[in-house]
Structure formats: C-alpha cells, structure tokens
Amino acid sequence: MSGRLQGKVAVVTGGASGIGAGTVRRFVSEGARVVLADLDAQRGELLARELGDAVRFQPTDVSLEPDVARLIDVAVAQFGRIDCLFNNAGLGGVSGSIDQTDLGEAYQRTIGVLLTGPILGMKYAAPVMRAQGSGSIISTASVAGTAGGMGPHVYSALKAAVINLTRSVALELAPFRVRVNAICPGGIATHIFAPGFARAGLPEGANADVPELMRPALARMQPIPRAGEPEDIAAMAVFLASDEASFVSGQALVVDGALTAGRPRDPERGTMVAQAYQEAARRSAGKPD
Ligand code: NAD
C-alpha cells in the first residue's frame, strides 16, 4: 500500500467488472474509500464485500437521472465528500454497418449509458466538488473516440463526444480547481467483448472467461505485444485522481500500447517510408515488385 489516494473518497461507475473493478481494487489499495456503482448488483455486492469497509455498493443505472443523483447523495452521506468521480460504466452498444444501424431502443440505450451517463455524473458531482474547491472527474472514453476503425460507429461517435465534453466541462470547473479528464484505453481484456461472442455464433460469454479468450487476439493488436489489462487503466486513473495531477485538466490521456502512435513498423522491412523507398528503388532499377 503506497497511499497515493490516502483519505480520498471516490465514486466508480461500472465498478463491478473489468476496468472499473480493477480501479476499485487499486483505489482501495492506495488508501481511498470507494462507492462502487453498477447495474450488476450480484458482482457489485460481491466485490464490495470482498474489499470490506472501504467500499460500499450502490445499485445504479448511469443513464437514469434519479439513480445518479442518489449515487452522489449516498457517497456524500456515507463518506462526507467526493474527491474523484470515475464515469466508467459502458458497453459496446449498437453495431454493424451504417445502413444497418438500428435507431430504436438499443441505440437510445447506447447513448444513455455512454454519453448521458458521464453528463449526469458531471452534473451531480460538480456542485459537491465546486463547494469543496477540489475534485477530479475522470471519464473512460476510448481510442475509438480519437480515430475511425476502432469500434462500432455509434460507440466511436459517443466516445469522441465524451472527449469533447471533458474539455468543455474542464474549462467551466477549472476556476474551482476541479479537474476533468478522460482516459482513452486501447484493447483491454474485459467482459465488454462478451456480446461479440454471441454475434460470432459462439456461446454468449457470460459464463466464459472472456478476458482470457480475448488476450491472445488483443496482444496482436498493437505494437506492445500483450493485451491491455484493467490495471493499466487503473494506474492512469490513480494518477489523475491523485494530487500529483493537480495541474492536469481538459485532457484525453491515451493508454493503448502504442496502438494509435502510427502505422506499425514491419520488423523485416522497416517503416512505411522505408518500404516506399525500397519499392521506388526496385522500380527505378527495372526490377518487378
Ligand atoms: P466490462 O463489461 O467489464 O464492465 C462494464 C461495467 O459497466 C459492467 O460491470 C456493467 O454492468 C456496467 N454497466 C453497463 N451499463 C451500465 C449502466 N447503465 N449503469 C451502470 N453500470 C453499467 O467492460 P470494460 O471494458 O471494463 O468497460 C469499462 C469502460 O471502458 C467502458 O466505458 C468501455 O466503453 C471502456 N473501454 C473499454 C475498452 C476495452 O477494450 N475493454 C477499450 C476502450 C474503452
């Protein structure tokens, strides 16, 4: 225990699984007390019980205003303050080609969780933090919000929205020393990929070890040759929640094993430009490709 969050109080949404659960564990190990919020009461209660008095579970649907208002009230009533709000709950949501995109209930649900959720979290945490004159709001965006091709269309649009929401709210709250940042994870081994197993015709991953099944594929996705883990994102969340980040606000911090750094270098043939030179040289020498 190094105590980087000693005495701090955090609210973590989507805290029952994956990145959220990894962050709850890490926050507690750093000395924080945490209100763990999630739709999944079974897993939420279980983790809260395992971690003891430092954690309280609050059943919450982040897309519903009364739930989020209650969550913030409960945190203040229980622990007296809120130093960090981690808007992390999420799902893959509607997917498929643009002409097949369903604009019905699943679409509304996706917007509700991925965009309304962070807006509601900010709306209700801001007055508490403003009155304290301190606080750190963190939202889990994604590399899919920074470029195309890394997630479903609607998911990518909403994660980009979270990044700009972060900047916008950071400017409003900066005079009160309330910081607002986003983390953009790359491929992290979690249960978020479970519905994809069903779409691929495999048994839904509810009972399978989806993170374990995904690790080898995720390891091949980016230049650092391993899957991202919840602990990688938790480490960035600890930094942003801590006083070490007191001058960091309005930013989207990418944690992705160099996935978005550029086109990967081919170990045999070098960079993209080196390959272009080689091809041009071959052509000028009249050699076939
Ligand atoms: P996960 O499925 O393991 O965890 C998501 C948690 O959110 C679950 O416990 C789920 O019950 C909860 N949740 C879903 N809807 C909710 C709602 N309406 N209210 C409250 N809780 C709700 O997935 P994860 O990968 O840990 O996802 C966490 C965040 O990270 C999400 O915002 C996701 O978009 C983002 N993200 C994940 C990856 C990745 O590769 N895993 C990459 C980039 C961003």
Short mmCIF file of C-alpha atoms and ligand atoms in Angstrom, two decimals:
data_model
loop_
_atom_site.label_atom_id
_atom_site.label_comp_id
_atom_site.label_asym_id
_atom_site.label_seq_id
_atom_site.Cartn_x
_atom_site.Cartn_y
_atom_site.Cartn_z
CA MET A 1 0.00 0.00 0.00
CA SER A 2 1.61 3.27 -1.08
CA GLY A 3 -1.26 5.57 -0.07
CA ARG A 4 -1.35 7.85 -3.12
CA LEU A 5 -5.10 8.31 -2.50
CA GLN A 6 -4.99 8.23 1.29
CA GLY A 7 -8.07 9.91 2.77
CA LYS A 8 -9.76 10.40 -0.59
CA VAL A 9 -13.30 9.36 -1.49
CA ALA A 10 -14.10 8.07 -4.98
CA VAL A 11 -17.21 7.05 -6.88
CA VAL A 12 -16.58 4.47 -9.61
CA THR A 13 -19.34 3.58 -12.07
CA GLY A 14 -19.21 0.25 -13.85
CA GLY A 15 -17.15 -0.83 -10.85
CA ALA A 16 -18.35 -4.43 -10.78
CA SER A 17 -16.31 -5.65 -13.76
CA GLY A 18 -13.25 -5.08 -15.92
CA ILE A 19 -11.62 -1.64 -15.83
CA GLY A 20 -13.98 -0.40 -13.09
CA ALA A 21 -13.34 -3.39 -10.82
CA GLY A 22 -9.57 -3.12 -11.39
CA THR A 23 -9.78 0.57 -10.48
CA VAL A 24 -11.85 -0.02 -7.34
CA ARG A 25 -9.24 -2.54 -6.15
CA ARG A 26 -6.34 -0.21 -6.92
CA PHE A 27 -8.03 2.86 -5.38
CA VAL A 28 -8.65 0.93 -2.15
CA SER A 29 -5.06 -0.34 -2.10
CA GLU A 30 -3.95 3.32 -2.39
CA GLY A 31 -5.98 4.29 0.68
CA ALA A 32 -9.24 5.56 -0.88
CA ARG A 33 -12.78 4.82 0.22
CA VAL A 34 -15.00 3.99 -2.73
CA VAL A 35 -18.66 3.92 -3.66
CA LEU A 36 -18.91 1.24 -6.31
CA ALA A 37 -21.87 1.82 -8.66
CA ASP A 38 -23.12 -0.71 -11.19
CA LEU A 39 -26.22 -2.24 -12.74
CA ASP A 40 -24.88 -5.68 -11.86
CA ALA A 41 -25.83 -5.97 -8.19
CA GLN A 42 -24.52 -9.51 -7.79
CA ARG A 43 -20.96 -8.79 -8.87
CA GLY A 44 -21.01 -5.34 -7.28
CA GLU A 45 -22.07 -6.63 -3.86
CA LEU A 46 -19.54 -9.45 -4.08
CA LEU A 47 -16.60 -7.13 -4.76
CA ALA A 48 -17.73 -4.65 -2.11
CA ARG A 49 -17.97 -7.46 0.46
CA GLU A 50 -14.51 -8.75 -0.51
CA LEU A 51 -12.91 -5.32 -0.06
CA GLY A 52 -14.59 -4.58 3.29
CA ASP A 53 -15.45 -1.29 4.98
CA ALA A 54 -13.63 0.90 2.47
CA VAL A 55 -16.18 0.03 -0.24
CA ARG A 56 -19.93 0.48 -0.45
CA PHE A 57 -22.00 -0.85 -3.35
CA GLN A 58 -24.77 1.35 -4.75
CA PRO A 59 -27.04 -0.18 -7.43
CA THR A 60 -27.12 2.38 -10.23
CA ASP A 61 -28.18 2.75 -13.84
CA VAL A 62 -25.96 5.62 -15.00
CA SER A 63 -28.42 6.55 -17.76
CA LEU A 64 -31.13 7.44 -15.22
CA GLU A 65 -31.00 10.86 -13.56
CA PRO A 66 -32.61 9.82 -10.24
CA ASP A 67 -30.12 6.94 -9.92
CA VAL A 68 -27.10 9.20 -10.45
CA ALA A 69 -28.47 11.92 -8.15
CA ARG A 70 -28.94 9.25 -5.48
CA LEU A 71 -25.45 7.83 -6.06
CA ILE A 72 -23.82 11.19 -5.39
CA ASP A 73 -26.04 11.77 -2.33
CA VAL A 74 -25.15 8.34 -0.94
CA ALA A 75 -21.42 8.95 -1.41
CA VAL A 76 -21.59 12.28 0.44
CA ALA A 77 -23.80 10.85 3.19
CA GLN A 78 -21.56 7.83 3.63
CA PHE A 79 -18.10 9.36 3.37
CA GLY A 80 -18.64 13.14 3.68
CA ARG A 81 -17.10 14.26 0.37
CA ILE A 82 -16.23 13.18 -3.19
CA ASP A 83 -12.66 13.66 -4.38
CA CYS A 84 -12.95 11.60 -7.55
CA LEU A 85 -15.78 10.56 -9.83
CA PHE A 86 -14.84 7.89 -12.36
CA ASN A 87 -17.51 7.78 -15.10
CA ASN A 88 -16.58 4.38 -16.43
CA ALA A 89 -19.74 2.29 -16.97
CA GLY A 90 -20.05 1.22 -20.57
CA LEU A 91 -20.96 -1.29 -23.22
CA GLY A 92 -20.26 -1.86 -26.90
CA GLY A 93 -23.82 -0.92 -27.86
CA VAL A 94 -25.37 -0.97 -31.32
CA SER A 95 -23.03 -2.19 -34.04
CA GLY A 96 -23.00 -3.12 -37.71
CA SER A 97 -22.67 -1.22 -40.98
CA ILE A 98 -24.10 2.30 -41.11
CA ASP A 99 -27.04 1.32 -43.33
CA GLN A 100 -27.98 -1.44 -40.87
CA THR A 101 -27.77 0.77 -37.78
CA ASP A 102 -30.81 0.26 -35.59
CA LEU A 103 -32.08 3.59 -34.23
CA GLY A 104 -34.51 2.03 -31.79
CA GLU A 105 -34.20 1.04 -28.18
CA ALA A 106 -30.65 -0.31 -28.41
CA TYR A 107 -29.49 3.00 -29.90
CA GLN A 108 -31.14 5.01 -27.12
CA ARG A 109 -29.62 2.66 -24.56
CA THR A 110 -26.14 3.12 -26.06
CA ILE A 111 -26.47 6.92 -25.90
CA GLY A 112 -27.91 6.67 -22.40
CA VAL A 113 -25.02 4.71 -20.98
CA LEU A 114 -22.08 6.14 -22.96
CA LEU A 115 -23.00 9.84 -23.11
CA THR A 116 -25.90 10.65 -20.77
CA GLY A 117 -24.11 8.64 -18.06
CA PRO A 118 -20.97 10.85 -17.98
CA ILE A 119 -23.07 14.04 -18.34
CA LEU A 120 -25.22 13.05 -15.35
CA GLY A 121 -22.15 12.10 -13.32
CA MET A 122 -20.60 15.51 -14.01
CA LYS A 123 -23.88 17.34 -13.37
CA TYR A 124 -24.28 15.92 -9.86
CA ALA A 125 -20.62 15.70 -8.80
CA ALA A 126 -19.76 19.25 -9.93
CA PRO A 127 -21.66 21.12 -7.16
CA VAL A 128 -20.11 18.90 -4.48
CA MET A 129 -16.58 19.37 -5.83
CA ARG A 130 -17.06 23.09 -6.51
CA ALA A 131 -18.08 23.60 -2.88
CA GLN A 132 -15.01 21.63 -1.74
CA GLY A 133 -12.74 23.66 -4.04
CA SER A 134 -11.21 20.42 -5.33
CA GLY A 135 -12.02 17.25 -7.20
CA SER A 136 -11.13 15.05 -10.14
CA ILE A 137 -13.69 13.84 -12.65
CA ILE A 138 -12.44 11.10 -14.95
CA SER A 139 -14.42 9.51 -17.78
CA THR A 140 -13.49 6.40 -19.70
CA ALA A 141 -13.54 7.36 -23.37
CA SER A 142 -11.65 5.14 -25.86
CA VAL A 143 -9.12 5.19 -28.67
CA ALA A 144 -12.29 4.64 -30.73
CA GLY A 145 -13.12 8.26 -29.92
CA THR A 146 -9.85 9.50 -31.43
CA ALA A 147 -9.97 7.91 -34.91
CA GLY A 148 -12.15 5.67 -37.05
CA GLY A 149 -11.95 1.92 -37.36
CA MET A 150 -11.53 1.00 -33.71
CA GLY A 151 -15.10 0.33 -32.64
CA PRO A 152 -18.73 0.39 -33.79
CA HIS A 153 -19.89 3.67 -35.43
CA VAL A 154 -22.20 4.84 -32.64
CA TYR A 155 -19.72 3.81 -29.93
CA SER A 156 -16.95 5.75 -31.72
CA ALA A 157 -19.13 8.84 -32.09
CA LEU A 158 -20.15 8.78 -28.42
CA LYS A 159 -16.60 8.26 -27.16
CA ALA A 160 -15.48 11.26 -29.27
CA ALA A 161 -18.34 13.19 -27.65
CA VAL A 162 -17.08 12.23 -24.18
CA ILE A 163 -13.61 13.58 -25.07
CA ASN A 164 -15.00 16.97 -26.08
CA LEU A 165 -17.47 17.01 -23.17
CA THR A 166 -14.39 16.56 -20.97
CA ARG A 167 -12.67 19.61 -22.47
CA SER A 168 -15.80 21.73 -22.30
CA VAL A 169 -16.62 20.95 -18.65
CA ALA A 170 -12.93 21.20 -17.66
CA LEU A 171 -12.99 24.88 -18.68
CA GLU A 172 -16.09 25.60 -16.61
CA LEU A 173 -14.78 23.89 -13.48
CA ALA A 174 -11.09 24.89 -13.67
CA PRO A 175 -11.53 28.12 -11.60
CA PHE A 176 -12.78 25.93 -8.74
CA ARG A 177 -9.75 23.61 -9.01
CA VAL A 178 -11.99 20.80 -10.16
CA ARG A 179 -10.20 18.83 -12.86
CA VAL A 180 -11.92 16.94 -15.68
CA ASN A 181 -10.07 14.40 -17.80
CA ALA A 182 -10.74 11.36 -19.97
CA ILE A 183 -8.78 8.15 -20.36
CA CYS A 184 -8.70 6.54 -23.80
CA PRO A 185 -7.94 2.83 -23.40
CA GLY A 186 -6.84 0.63 -26.28
CA GLY A 187 -7.74 -3.08 -26.27
CA ILE A 188 -8.28 -4.15 -22.64
CA ALA A 189 -9.11 -7.76 -21.71
CA THR A 190 -12.57 -7.46 -20.11
CA HIS A 191 -16.12 -8.79 -20.40
CA ILE A 192 -17.09 -5.93 -22.73
CA PHE A 193 -16.34 -8.32 -25.60
CA ALA A 194 -18.90 -10.93 -24.43
CA PRO A 195 -21.74 -9.88 -26.79
CA GLY A 196 -19.34 -10.21 -29.74
CA PHE A 197 -19.01 -13.90 -28.97
CA ALA A 198 -22.75 -14.31 -29.41
CA ARG A 199 -22.67 -12.34 -32.70
CA ALA A 200 -19.86 -14.62 -33.91
CA GLY A 201 -22.13 -17.60 -33.24
CA LEU A 202 -20.24 -18.71 -30.13
CA PRO A 203 -21.96 -19.15 -26.79
CA GLU A 204 -22.50 -15.80 -25.07
CA GLY A 205 -19.55 -15.12 -22.82
CA ALA A 206 -21.48 -14.61 -19.58
CA ASN A 207 -20.05 -17.77 -18.09
CA ALA A 208 -16.90 -17.97 -20.16
CA ASP A 209 -13.62 -16.35 -19.23
CA VAL A 210 -13.97 -13.72 -21.96
CA PRO A 211 -10.90 -11.71 -20.92
CA GLU A 212 -8.76 -14.88 -21.13
CA LEU A 213 -10.24 -15.82 -24.52
CA MET A 214 -9.56 -12.32 -25.85
CA ARG A 215 -5.98 -11.91 -24.59
CA PRO A 216 -4.09 -13.56 -27.48
CA ALA A 217 -6.04 -11.58 -30.10
CA LEU A 218 -5.66 -8.33 -28.21
CA ALA A 219 -1.93 -9.00 -27.79
CA ARG A 220 -1.52 -8.91 -31.58
CA MET A 221 -3.45 -5.66 -31.96
CA GLN A 222 -0.84 -3.06 -31.00
CA PRO A 223 2.96 -2.63 -31.03
CA ILE A 224 3.41 -3.56 -27.34
CA PRO A 225 2.81 -7.30 -27.69
CA ARG A 226 0.40 -8.00 -24.88
CA ALA A 227 -3.25 -7.33 -24.15
CA GLY A 228 -4.11 -4.24 -22.14
CA GLU A 229 -5.30 -5.05 -18.62
CA PRO A 230 -7.70 -3.23 -16.29
CA GLU A 231 -4.68 -2.45 -14.08
CA ASP A 232 -3.13 -0.40 -16.92
CA ILE A 233 -6.13 1.91 -16.90
CA ALA A 234 -6.41 1.87 -13.11
CA ALA A 235 -2.82 3.15 -12.95
CA MET A 236 -3.73 6.19 -15.07
CA ALA A 237 -6.89 6.71 -13.01
CA VAL A 238 -4.82 6.73 -9.78
CA PHE A 239 -2.56 9.41 -11.26
CA LEU A 240 -5.50 11.57 -12.40
CA ALA A 241 -7.30 11.14 -9.06
CA SER A 242 -4.17 11.98 -7.07
CA ASP A 243 -2.73 15.37 -6.16
CA GLU A 244 0.20 14.63 -8.50
CA ALA A 245 -2.16 15.55 -11.36
CA SER A 246 -3.29 18.85 -9.82
CA PHE A 247 -2.29 20.82 -12.97
CA VAL A 248 -3.71 18.28 -15.47
CA SER A 249 -7.19 19.04 -16.80
CA GLY A 250 -9.19 19.00 -20.02
CA GLN A 251 -7.11 16.16 -21.44
CA ALA A 252 -7.76 12.79 -23.06
CA LEU A 253 -4.91 10.53 -21.93
CA VAL A 254 -4.32 7.55 -24.17
CA VAL A 255 -3.27 4.18 -22.68
CA ASP A 256 -3.03 1.82 -25.66
CA GLY A 257 0.35 0.10 -26.06
CA ALA A 258 1.18 2.49 -28.96
CA LEU A 259 -1.88 1.40 -30.98
CA THR A 260 -2.61 4.96 -32.11
CA ALA A 261 1.04 6.05 -32.42
CA GLY A 262 1.06 5.33 -36.15
CA ARG A 263 1.29 2.50 -38.63
CA PRO A 264 3.28 -0.35 -37.03
CA ARG A 265 6.83 -0.89 -38.24
CA ASP A 266 7.42 -4.15 -40.14
CA PRO A 267 10.37 -5.84 -38.35
CA GLU A 268 11.73 -7.16 -41.69
CA ARG A 269 11.01 -4.22 -43.98
CA GLY A 270 11.19 -1.18 -41.66
CA THR A 271 8.88 1.81 -41.64
CA MET A 272 6.20 2.62 -44.20
CA VAL A 273 8.50 5.24 -45.78
CA ALA A 274 11.46 2.82 -45.86
CA GLN A 275 9.24 0.37 -47.74
CA ALA A 276 8.21 3.09 -50.21
CA TYR A 277 11.91 3.89 -50.84
CA GLN A 278 12.67 0.20 -51.41
CA GLU A 279 9.77 -0.11 -53.87
CA ALA A 280 10.78 3.07 -55.72
CA ALA A 281 14.42 1.88 -55.92
CA ARG A 282 13.31 -1.52 -57.28
CA ARG A 283 11.12 0.14 -59.90
CA SER A 284 13.85 2.58 -60.97
CA ALA A 285 16.22 -0.39 -61.36
CA GLY A 286 13.55 -2.03 -63.58
CA LYS A 287 13.01 -4.89 -61.14
CA PRO A 288 9.50 -6.35 -60.61
CA ASP A 289 7.79 -5.82 -57.19
P1 NAD B 1 -16.98 -4.53 -18.63
O1 NAD B 1 -18.13 -5.07 -19.39
O2 NAD B 1 -16.04 -5.47 -17.98
O3 NAD B 1 -17.51 -3.53 -17.49
C1 NAD B 1 -18.53 -2.59 -17.76
C2 NAD B 1 -19.36 -2.43 -16.49
O4 NAD B 1 -20.33 -1.39 -16.72
C3 NAD B 1 -20.16 -3.70 -16.13
O5 NAD B 1 -19.97 -4.04 -14.77
C4 NAD B 1 -21.59 -3.32 -16.42
O6 NAD B 1 -22.54 -3.97 -15.57
C5 NAD B 1 -21.56 -1.82 -16.16
N1 NAD B 1 -22.67 -1.10 -16.78
C6 NAD B 1 -23.12 -1.22 -18.07
N2 NAD B 1 -24.18 -0.42 -18.24
C7 NAD B 1 -24.39 0.22 -17.06
C8 NAD B 1 -25.32 1.18 -16.62
N3 NAD B 1 -26.29 1.64 -17.43
N4 NAD B 1 -25.24 1.64 -15.35
C9 NAD B 1 -24.28 1.17 -14.52
N5 NAD B 1 -23.38 0.26 -14.87
C10 NAD B 1 -23.43 -0.20 -16.13
O7 NAD B 1 -16.23 -3.58 -19.66
P2 NAD B 1 -14.93 -2.64 -19.52
O8 NAD B 1 -14.09 -2.94 -20.69
O9 NAD B 1 -14.35 -2.67 -18.18
O10 NAD B 1 -15.60 -1.21 -19.80
C11 NAD B 1 -15.41 -0.09 -18.97
C12 NAD B 1 -15.31 1.16 -19.84
O11 NAD B 1 -14.14 1.08 -20.63
C13 NAD B 1 -16.46 1.37 -20.81
O12 NAD B 1 -16.85 2.72 -20.80
C14 NAD B 1 -15.86 0.99 -22.14
O13 NAD B 1 -16.51 1.62 -23.21
C15 NAD B 1 -14.44 1.47 -21.95
N6 NAD B 1 -13.43 0.92 -22.85
C16 NAD B 1 -13.14 -0.41 -22.84
C17 NAD B 1 -12.16 -0.90 -23.70
C18 NAD B 1 -11.77 -2.35 -23.75
O14 NAD B 1 -11.04 -2.76 -24.67
N7 NAD B 1 -12.21 -3.17 -22.79
C19 NAD B 1 -11.48 -0.02 -24.56
C20 NAD B 1 -11.79 1.32 -24.55
C21 NAD B 1 -12.77 1.79 -23.67
#
